[in-house]
Tab-separated table of C-alpha atoms and ligand atoms in Angstrom:
chain	number	residue	atom	x	y	z
K	52	MET	CA	-16.596	7.155	19.747
K	53	SER	CA	-17.897	6.786	16.218
K	54	HIS	CA	-15.919	6.380	12.989
K	55	LYS	CA	-16.667	8.805	10.163
K	56	ILE	CA	-16.370	6.900	6.893
K	57	THR	CA	-16.906	8.015	3.316
K	58	LEU	CA	-19.068	5.472	1.539
K	59	ILE	CA	-19.090	5.090	-2.248
K	60	PRO	CA	-21.669	2.395	-3.033
K	61	GLY	CA	-20.667	2.444	-6.720
K	62	ASP	CA	-22.851	0.901	-9.420
K	63	GLY	CA	-23.677	-2.542	-10.839
K	64	ILE	CA	-23.441	-4.933	-7.887
K	65	GLY	CA	-21.716	-2.165	-5.862
K	66	PRO	CA	-24.751	-0.986	-3.857
K	67	GLU	CA	-25.767	-4.577	-3.023
K	68	VAL	CA	-22.356	-5.680	-1.775
K	69	THR	CA	-21.450	-2.461	0.052
K	70	GLN	CA	-24.845	-2.516	1.766
K	71	ALA	CA	-24.003	-6.019	2.994
K	72	ALA	CA	-20.676	-4.781	4.400
K	73	VAL	CA	-22.321	-1.775	6.069
K	74	ARG	CA	-24.944	-3.974	7.766
K	75	ILE	CA	-22.242	-6.298	9.065
K	76	LEU	CA	-20.039	-3.437	10.269
K	77	GLU	CA	-22.970	-1.958	12.156
K	78	ALA	CA	-23.786	-5.325	13.725
K	79	THR	CA	-20.341	-5.361	15.394
K	80	GLY	CA	-21.638	-2.805	17.877
K	81	LEU	CA	-19.178	-0.138	16.729
K	82	LYS	CA	-20.605	3.258	15.771
K	83	PHE	CA	-20.185	4.615	12.250
K	84	GLU	CA	-21.193	7.884	10.615
K	85	TRP	CA	-21.457	7.275	6.885
K	86	GLU	CA	-21.021	10.039	4.336
K	87	SER	CA	-22.404	8.448	1.189
K	88	PHE	CA	-21.709	9.668	-2.381
K	89	GLU	CA	-22.301	8.569	-5.929
K	90	ALA	CA	-19.441	8.510	-8.416
K	91	GLY	CA	-19.121	7.810	-12.123
K	92	ALA	CA	-21.983	7.907	-14.623
K	93	GLU	CA	-24.675	8.232	-11.929
K	94	ALA	CA	-22.938	11.208	-10.347
K	95	TYR	CA	-22.496	12.830	-13.738
K	96	GLU	CA	-26.207	12.628	-14.492
K	97	LYS	CA	-27.015	14.499	-11.288
K	98	TYR	CA	-24.096	16.856	-10.733
K	99	LYS	CA	-22.277	17.021	-14.094
K	100	GLU	CA	-19.185	15.729	-12.303
K	101	TYR	CA	-17.871	12.159	-12.330
K	102	ILE	CA	-16.206	12.639	-8.953
K	103	PRO	CA	-18.328	15.234	-7.129
K	104	LYS	CA	-16.488	17.890	-5.119
K	105	ASP	CA	-18.405	16.899	-1.982
K	106	LEU	CA	-17.039	13.374	-2.300
K	107	VAL	CA	-13.473	14.672	-2.593
K	108	GLN	CA	-13.947	16.905	0.448
K	109	SER	CA	-15.459	14.052	2.415
K	110	ILE	CA	-12.420	11.817	1.799
K	111	GLU	CA	-10.120	14.697	2.726
K	112	ARG	CA	-12.053	14.986	6.001
K	113	THR	CA	-12.616	11.338	6.951
K	114	ARG	CA	-9.399	9.970	5.402
K	115	VAL	CA	-11.060	6.570	5.132
K	116	ALA	CA	-13.473	5.347	2.468
K	117	LEU	CA	-15.274	2.096	1.760
K	118	LYS	CA	-15.963	1.812	-1.922
K	119	GLY	CA	-18.022	-0.397	-4.210
K	120	PRO	CA	-16.992	-0.948	-7.837
K	121	VAL	CA	-17.693	1.727	-10.432
K	122	THR	CA	-18.244	0.899	-14.113
K	123	THR	CA	-15.751	2.346	-16.610
K	124	PRO	CA	-16.823	2.642	-20.245
K	125	ILE	CA	-14.703	0.554	-22.605
K	126	GLY	CA	-12.744	2.103	-25.488
K	127	GLY	CA	-13.973	5.668	-24.891
K	128	GLY	CA	-15.964	7.803	-22.455
K	129	PHE	CA	-14.780	9.049	-19.076
K	130	ALA	CA	-11.577	7.915	-17.363
K	131	SER	CA	-11.778	5.234	-14.665
K	132	ILE	CA	-13.073	6.713	-11.402
K	133	ASN	CA	-10.994	4.160	-9.524
K	134	VAL	CA	-7.767	5.183	-11.220
K	135	GLU	CA	-8.640	8.887	-10.818
K	136	LEU	CA	-9.316	8.541	-7.068
K	137	ARG	CA	-6.062	6.650	-6.576
K	138	LYS	CA	-4.108	9.373	-8.372
K	139	MET	CA	-6.015	12.249	-6.747
K	140	PHE	CA	-5.285	11.044	-3.196
K	141	GLU	CA	-1.876	9.541	-3.988
K	142	LEU	CA	-3.055	6.107	-2.887
K	143	TYR	CA	0.136	4.585	-4.140
K	144	ALA	CA	-0.056	1.153	-2.548
K	145	ASN	CA	-2.666	-1.334	-3.632
K	146	PHE	CA	-2.662	-4.193	-1.142
K	147	ARG	CA	-4.436	-7.436	-2.027
K	148	PRO	CA	-4.232	-10.471	0.221
K	149	ILE	CA	-5.095	-13.710	-1.589
K	150	ARG	CA	-6.138	-16.168	1.081
K	151	ASN	CA	-8.513	-19.087	1.137
K	152	LEU	CA	-11.369	-19.014	3.526
K	153	PRO	CA	-11.626	-22.544	4.847
K	154	HIS	CA	-14.256	-24.935	3.509
K	155	ILE	CA	-14.536	-23.461	0.003
K	156	PRO	CA	-13.530	-26.073	-2.533
K	157	THR	CA	-10.835	-24.512	-4.729
K	158	ARG	CA	-8.073	-25.862	-6.948
K	159	TYR	CA	-5.460	-24.920	-4.352
K	160	PRO	CA	-6.074	-25.116	-0.594
K	161	ASP	CA	-4.273	-22.876	1.924
K	162	VAL	CA	-3.046	-20.215	-0.477
K	163	ASP	CA	-1.612	-17.242	1.377
K	164	LEU	CA	-0.199	-14.727	-1.068
K	165	ILE	CA	-0.028	-10.954	-1.020
K	166	ILE	CA	-0.024	-8.750	-4.099
K	167	VAL	CA	1.410	-5.266	-3.712
K	168	ARG	CA	0.667	-3.181	-6.780
K	169	GLU	CA	1.907	0.301	-7.615
K	170	ASN	CA	-1.267	2.274	-8.006
K	171	THR	CA	-0.548	5.695	-9.473
K	172	GLU	CA	1.439	5.379	-12.687
K	173	GLY	CA	2.690	2.938	-15.339
K	174	LEU	CA	0.389	2.514	-18.330
K	175	TYR	CA	-2.500	3.596	-16.078
K	176	SER	CA	-1.230	7.163	-16.186
K	177	GLY	CA	-3.827	7.434	-18.943
K	178	ILE	CA	-1.648	9.545	-21.228
K	179	GLU	CA	-2.692	8.517	-24.719
K	180	HIS	CA	-2.902	10.344	-27.999
K	181	GLU	CA	-3.286	9.797	-31.689
K	182	VAL	CA	-0.051	10.622	-33.460
K	183	VAL	CA	-1.546	10.447	-36.958
K	184	PRO	CA	-4.714	8.635	-38.017
K	185	GLY	CA	-4.166	4.927	-37.408
K	186	VAL	CA	-1.250	5.417	-34.997
K	187	VAL	CA	-1.692	5.979	-31.260
K	188	GLU	CA	0.689	6.268	-28.325
K	189	SER	CA	0.015	5.165	-24.764
K	190	LEU	CA	2.724	6.294	-22.382
K	191	LYS	CA	4.068	4.171	-19.573
K	192	ILE	CA	5.257	6.595	-16.925
K	193	MET	CA	7.562	5.209	-14.261
K	194	THR	CA	9.287	7.367	-11.669
K	195	GLU	CA	12.016	6.564	-9.195
K	196	LYS	CA	9.889	8.121	-6.464
K	197	ALA	CA	6.872	5.875	-7.050
K	198	CYS	CA	8.920	2.716	-7.663
K	199	THR	CA	10.879	3.302	-4.466
K	200	ARG	CA	7.895	4.058	-2.251
K	201	ILE	CA	5.941	0.982	-3.397
K	202	SER	CA	8.985	-1.204	-2.772
K	203	ARG	CA	9.414	0.358	0.648
K	204	PHE	CA	5.731	-0.302	1.403
K	205	ALA	CA	6.070	-3.986	0.457
K	206	PHE	CA	9.257	-4.576	2.429
K	207	GLU	CA	7.972	-2.711	5.479
K	208	TYR	CA	4.792	-4.786	5.411
K	209	ALA	CA	6.865	-7.967	5.084
K	210	ARG	CA	9.057	-7.021	8.022
K	211	LYS	CA	6.160	-6.055	10.291
K	212	ASN	CA	4.145	-9.138	9.398
K	213	LYS	CA	7.000	-11.633	9.297
K	214	ARG	CA	6.597	-12.471	5.623
K	215	LYS	CA	9.593	-14.278	4.211
K	216	LYS	CA	9.907	-13.576	0.474
K	217	ILE	CA	9.201	-10.837	-2.048
K	218	HIS	CA	9.328	-11.355	-5.806
K	219	ALA	CA	9.384	-8.301	-8.044
K	220	VAL	CA	7.385	-9.051	-11.208
K	221	HIS	CA	8.574	-7.272	-14.353
K	222	LYS	CA	9.183	-7.264	-18.090
K	223	ALA	CA	12.551	-5.530	-17.997
K	224	ASN	CA	13.884	-7.802	-20.721
K	225	ILE	CA	11.697	-5.822	-23.148
K	226	MET	CA	10.884	-2.593	-21.291
K	227	LYS	CA	14.460	-2.021	-20.282
K	228	LEU	CA	14.060	1.554	-19.100
K	229	SER	CA	10.663	1.549	-17.371
K	230	ASP	CA	10.650	-1.913	-15.808
K	231	GLY	CA	14.423	-1.636	-15.458
K	232	LEU	CA	13.880	1.362	-13.183
K	233	PHE	CA	11.293	-0.576	-11.201
K	234	LEU	CA	13.801	-3.383	-10.634
K	235	ARG	CA	16.638	-1.045	-9.693
K	236	CYS	CA	14.471	0.613	-7.056
K	237	SER	CA	13.252	-2.752	-5.715
K	238	ARG	CA	16.817	-4.072	-5.486
K	239	ASN	CA	17.995	-0.976	-3.621
K	240	ILE	CA	15.237	-1.265	-1.065
K	241	ALA	CA	15.697	-5.042	-0.755
K	242	LYS	CA	19.274	-4.457	0.475
K	243	GLU	CA	17.860	-2.762	3.575
K	244	TYR	CA	15.840	-5.864	4.484
K	245	PRO	CA	18.349	-8.735	4.513
K	246	GLU	CA	15.989	-11.004	6.453
K	247	ILE	CA	13.548	-11.024	3.507
K	248	THR	CA	14.465	-13.143	0.492
K	249	TYR	CA	14.248	-11.095	-2.687
K	250	GLY	CA	13.645	-12.553	-6.138
K	251	GLU	CA	12.637	-11.380	-9.602
K	252	HIS	CA	10.421	-13.094	-12.155
K	253	ILE	CA	9.354	-11.986	-15.615
K	254	VAL	CA	5.605	-11.432	-15.710
K	255	ASP	CA	4.690	-14.042	-18.327
K	256	ASN	CA	6.711	-16.694	-16.542
K	257	THR	CA	5.112	-15.594	-13.252
K	258	CYS	CA	1.652	-16.372	-14.664
K	259	MET	CA	2.750	-19.891	-15.539
K	260	GLN	CA	4.574	-20.384	-12.238
K	261	LEU	CA	1.533	-19.213	-10.308
K	262	VAL	CA	-0.787	-21.669	-12.004
K	263	MET	CA	1.719	-24.530	-11.620
K	264	ASN	CA	2.538	-23.833	-7.986
K	265	PRO	CA	1.236	-20.717	-6.198
K	266	TYR	CA	2.878	-21.856	-2.941
K	267	GLN	CA	6.332	-20.886	-4.218
K	268	TYR	CA	5.424	-17.215	-3.726
K	269	ASP	CA	4.864	-15.230	-0.558
K	270	MET	CA	4.543	-11.588	-1.664
K	271	LEU	CA	4.468	-10.266	-5.232
K	272	LEU	CA	5.529	-6.696	-5.915
K	273	MET	CA	4.706	-5.114	-9.261
K	274	GLU	CA	3.711	-2.100	-11.310
K	275	ASN	CA	0.135	-1.123	-12.036
K	276	LEU	CA	-0.938	-3.157	-15.079
K	277	TYR	CA	0.699	-6.440	-14.039
K	278	GLY	CA	-0.857	-6.036	-10.588
K	279	ASP	CA	-4.298	-5.579	-12.091
K	280	ILE	CA	-4.038	-8.680	-14.255
K	281	LEU	CA	-2.346	-10.960	-11.744
K	282	SER	CA	-4.884	-10.046	-9.052
K	283	ASP	CA	-7.697	-11.578	-11.096
K	284	LEU	CA	-5.570	-14.607	-11.914
K	285	CYS	CA	-4.808	-15.155	-8.230
K	286	ALA	CA	-8.477	-14.621	-7.283
K	287	ALA	CA	-9.165	-17.919	-9.056
K	288	PHE	CA	-7.014	-19.748	-6.468
K	289	VAL	CA	-9.313	-18.794	-3.611
K	290	GLY	CA	-12.789	-19.137	-5.101
K	291	GLY	CA	-12.985	-16.273	-7.595
K	292	LEU	CA	-13.546	-12.551	-7.597
K	293	GLY	CA	-16.193	-12.775	-4.896
K	294	PHE	CA	-13.420	-13.402	-2.347
K	295	VAL	CA	-10.491	-11.045	-2.797
K	296	PRO	CA	-10.395	-7.828	-0.794
K	297	GLY	CA	-8.220	-4.818	-1.382
K	298	ALA	CA	-6.954	-1.629	0.167
K	299	ASN	CA	-5.492	1.472	-1.477
K	300	PHE	CA	-3.106	3.165	0.927
K	301	GLY	CA	-1.542	6.618	0.700
K	302	ASP	CA	0.277	8.643	3.325
K	303	HIS	CA	-2.865	10.551	4.262
K	304	CYS	CA	-5.880	8.398	3.500
K	305	ALA	CA	-7.029	4.959	2.458
K	306	ILE	CA	-9.803	3.561	0.286
K	307	PHE	CA	-10.952	-0.009	0.836
K	308	GLU	CA	-12.527	-1.901	-2.069
K	309	ALA	CA	-12.784	-5.407	-3.474
K	310	VAL	CA	-10.708	-6.473	-6.456
K	311	HIS	CA	-13.816	-7.231	-8.534
K	312	GLY	CA	-15.686	-4.836	-10.774
K	313	SER	CA	-19.340	-3.878	-11.085
K	314	ALA	CA	-20.311	-7.271	-12.601
K	315	PRO	CA	-23.103	-5.961	-14.847
K	316	ASP	CA	-24.034	-9.553	-15.749
K	317	ILE	CA	-25.358	-10.219	-12.229
K	318	ALA	CA	-26.218	-6.696	-11.038
K	319	GLY	CA	-29.569	-5.995	-9.362
K	320	LYS	CA	-30.373	-9.700	-8.882
K	321	ASN	CA	-29.327	-10.072	-5.240
K	322	ILE	CA	-26.947	-12.908	-6.182
K	323	ALA	CA	-23.494	-11.297	-5.926
K	324	ASN	CA	-21.136	-12.641	-3.303
K	325	PRO	CA	-20.398	-9.785	-0.863
K	326	THR	CA	-17.458	-11.605	0.797
K	327	ALA	CA	-14.759	-9.595	-1.004
K	328	VAL	CA	-16.218	-6.270	0.140
K	329	ILE	CA	-16.828	-7.624	3.641
K	330	ARG	CA	-13.172	-8.675	3.778
K	331	SER	CA	-12.187	-5.207	2.500
K	332	ALA	CA	-14.225	-3.760	5.380
K	333	LEU	CA	-12.280	-6.038	7.665
K	334	LEU	CA	-9.020	-4.544	6.375
K	335	MET	CA	-10.574	-1.140	7.040
K	336	LEU	CA	-11.358	-2.090	10.649
K	337	ARG	CA	-7.740	-3.114	11.195
K	338	HIS	CA	-6.633	0.216	9.709
K	339	LEU	CA	-8.889	1.866	12.306
K	340	ASN	CA	-7.321	-0.306	15.050
K	341	GLU	CA	-10.633	-2.091	15.601
K	342	TYR	CA	-9.050	-5.527	15.791
K	343	GLU	CA	-11.707	-7.212	17.878
K	344	ALA	CA	-14.548	-6.276	15.550
K	345	ALA	CA	-12.470	-7.430	12.587
K	346	THR	CA	-11.830	-10.785	14.208
K	347	LYS	CA	-15.509	-11.142	15.046
K	348	ILE	CA	-16.459	-10.648	11.400
K	349	ARG	CA	-13.779	-12.995	10.178
K	350	ASN	CA	-14.850	-15.755	12.533
K	351	ALA	CA	-18.467	-15.334	11.480
K	352	LEU	CA	-17.549	-15.508	7.782
K	353	GLU	CA	-15.570	-18.649	8.422
K	354	LYS	CA	-18.501	-20.197	10.251
K	355	VAL	CA	-20.932	-19.390	7.430
K	356	TYR	CA	-18.607	-21.107	4.962
K	357	ARG	CA	-18.128	-24.065	7.282
K	358	THR	CA	-21.883	-24.500	7.766
K	359	ARG	CA	-22.416	-24.266	3.978
K	360	ASP	CA	-26.190	-23.833	3.906
K	361	LYS	CA	-26.191	-20.102	3.086
K	362	LEU	CA	-23.645	-19.861	0.299
K	363	THR	CA	-24.026	-17.682	-2.788
K	364	ARG	CA	-24.231	-19.107	-6.313
K	365	ASP	CA	-20.620	-18.491	-7.319
K	366	VAL	CA	-19.619	-21.218	-4.841
K	367	GLY	CA	-22.483	-23.558	-5.520
K	368	GLY	CA	-25.054	-22.251	-3.030
K	369	LYS	CA	-28.543	-20.843	-3.463
K	370	ALA	CA	-28.546	-17.951	-0.999
K	371	GLY	CA	-28.956	-14.373	-2.169
K	372	THR	CA	-26.621	-11.524	-1.174
K	373	SER	CA	-28.953	-10.404	1.618
K	374	GLU	CA	-29.559	-13.920	2.963
K	375	PHE	CA	-25.829	-14.557	3.084
K	376	THR	CA	-25.414	-11.262	4.945
K	377	ASP	CA	-28.144	-12.174	7.467
K	378	SER	CA	-26.332	-15.415	8.074
K	379	VAL	CA	-22.990	-13.657	8.756
K	380	ILE	CA	-24.741	-11.348	11.221
K	381	GLU	CA	-26.365	-14.309	12.998
K	382	MET	CA	-23.024	-16.069	13.231
K	383	MET	CA	-21.385	-12.948	14.670
K	384	GLU	CA	-23.587	-13.313	17.681
K	385	SER	CA	-22.560	-16.919	18.257
K	386	ALA	CA	-19.098	-17.349	16.697
K	387	PRO	CA	-16.381	-18.171	19.238
K	388	SER	CA	-13.083	-16.312	19.024
K	389	LEU	CA	-10.804	-18.599	17.010
K	390	GLU	CA	-7.722	-16.431	16.797
K	391	PRO	CA	-5.958	-13.614	18.600
K	392	ALA	CA	-7.530	-10.198	18.083
K	393	GLU	CA	-4.411	-8.771	16.430
K	394	SER	CA	-4.372	-11.442	13.709
K	395	SER	CA	-3.819	-10.081	10.196
K	396	ARG	CA	-5.905	-12.784	8.499
K	397	VAL	CA	-8.832	-11.795	6.288
M	699	NAI	P1	-16.027	-7.933	-12.950
M	699	NAI	O1	-15.098	-8.146	-11.804
M	699	NAI	O2	-17.106	-6.956	-12.749
M	699	NAI	O3	-16.690	-9.345	-13.347
M	699	NAI	C1	-15.941	-10.448	-13.852
M	699	NAI	C2	-16.733	-11.744	-13.591
M	699	NAI	O4	-16.713	-12.044	-12.183
M	699	NAI	C3	-18.215	-11.626	-13.982
M	699	NAI	O5	-18.633	-12.865	-14.493
M	699	NAI	C4	-18.916	-11.340	-12.660
M	699	NAI	O6	-20.254	-11.793	-12.600
M	699	NAI	C5	-18.028	-12.113	-11.653
M	699	NAI	N1	-18.041	-11.441	-10.343
M	699	NAI	C6	-17.425	-10.284	-10.015
M	699	NAI	N2	-17.678	-9.972	-8.751
M	699	NAI	C7	-18.461	-10.941	-8.253
M	699	NAI	C8	-19.065	-11.161	-6.983
M	699	NAI	N3	-18.885	-10.297	-5.967
M	699	NAI	N4	-19.845	-12.246	-6.823
M	699	NAI	C9	-20.020	-13.120	-7.827
M	699	NAI	N5	-19.468	-12.989	-9.052
M	699	NAI	C10	-18.696	-11.892	-9.266
M	699	NAI	O7	-15.107	-7.542	-14.187
M	699	NAI	P2	-15.491	-6.942	-15.609
M	699	NAI	O8	-16.708	-7.589	-16.134
M	699	NAI	O9	-14.222	-7.006	-16.344
M	699	NAI	O10	-15.797	-5.387	-15.349
M	699	NAI	C11	-17.079	-4.820	-15.228
M	699	NAI	C12	-16.929	-3.341	-14.951
M	699	NAI	O11	-16.349	-3.133	-13.665
M	699	NAI	C13	-16.053	-2.582	-15.960
M	699	NAI	O12	-16.680	-1.356	-16.257
M	699	NAI	C14	-14.772	-2.340	-15.210
M	699	NAI	O13	-14.096	-1.208	-15.642
M	699	NAI	C15	-15.289	-2.169	-13.790
M	699	NAI	N6	-14.282	-2.452	-12.747
M	699	NAI	C16	-14.298	-1.659	-11.657
M	699	NAI	C17	-13.439	-1.902	-10.620
M	699	NAI	C18	-13.499	-1.010	-9.420
M	699	NAI	O14	-14.394	-0.184	-9.318
M	699	NAI	N7	-12.579	-1.122	-8.481
M	699	NAI	C19	-12.453	-3.004	-10.659
M	699	NAI	C20	-12.582	-3.831	-11.833
M	699	NAI	C21	-13.457	-3.538	-12.859
């Protein structure tokens, strides 16, 4: 059997890092049929559409996509392709595990944190207008439906995966209605999961608490903007943006992508670290119930980091993206199984 997957290589470092993930996925021995599409500025140049219809139809068909980052113009231009895709397919749950791979020197060893971010509304609804010259409004949309379903997602994940604590992150002291609604929904859902400790922290305090002691948290549940910002902050615990994978889940389909962006400063140089996209591919394999292949990739990654002679520049090595990828593939052939196939580690 082969898996049909929609592939969005993206731009900037996107094509380099997704290519690395595709090579590694294919080296597992599983069969994949890739339906590859451009999105964003490149797509617009060719098709006069930022998200081509064929891409939309492909995701509707395959229900699973692996995506590289797509550049969004700053302060004008077209809306974020990432945000649009998440809204279009109601990918309401953004799931980001923050875990150290062993043997990477970081400020904090053994971090194991999960960020669950609401992905479809909040300030990212993109409803902005100029009221009068010099005055603009940006609307923060929060609905009971979306706040409840993201809380349900987080608590269900915690229950299934034996996580112990969830903290809702908010600013309801100032945004009493919008973040207040988020908290009310979280509290209601929390009552149904008495085995999971529920707490609440204000977002600015959470940033300080995280930097002081990230081990005090287990899972963090939050609305869109806070989730975006805190994901990058937490990436620094585990080696930087080259390491943190992500998944966007809806009821009907899922898109897997790293937390990082298109990194224009290092694009086209074969120096980006593809680990975050490889780990996103690993989340995708688990979604497809391909646990053994996922474990094989994870073990190989771990071995490459333990061996240390093929690391990328962001972690002090000299290897290029493709050399690092070759090394992971070599290790896949020799890496022993270090953990049970159903492990949820990335
Ligand atoms: P960025 O994540 O692209 O880069 C931030 C810093 O991290 C840069 O110094 C970059 O070189 C480094 N970095 C990122 N990924 C790396 C990797 N794999 N290996 C080594 N170093 C890495 O964030 P930035 O600069 O804020 O955004 C650039 C563009 O990406 C923007 O247009 C933004 O909108 C877009 N973006 C797209 C995302 C997506 O498609 N899901 C997510 C985040 C940003």
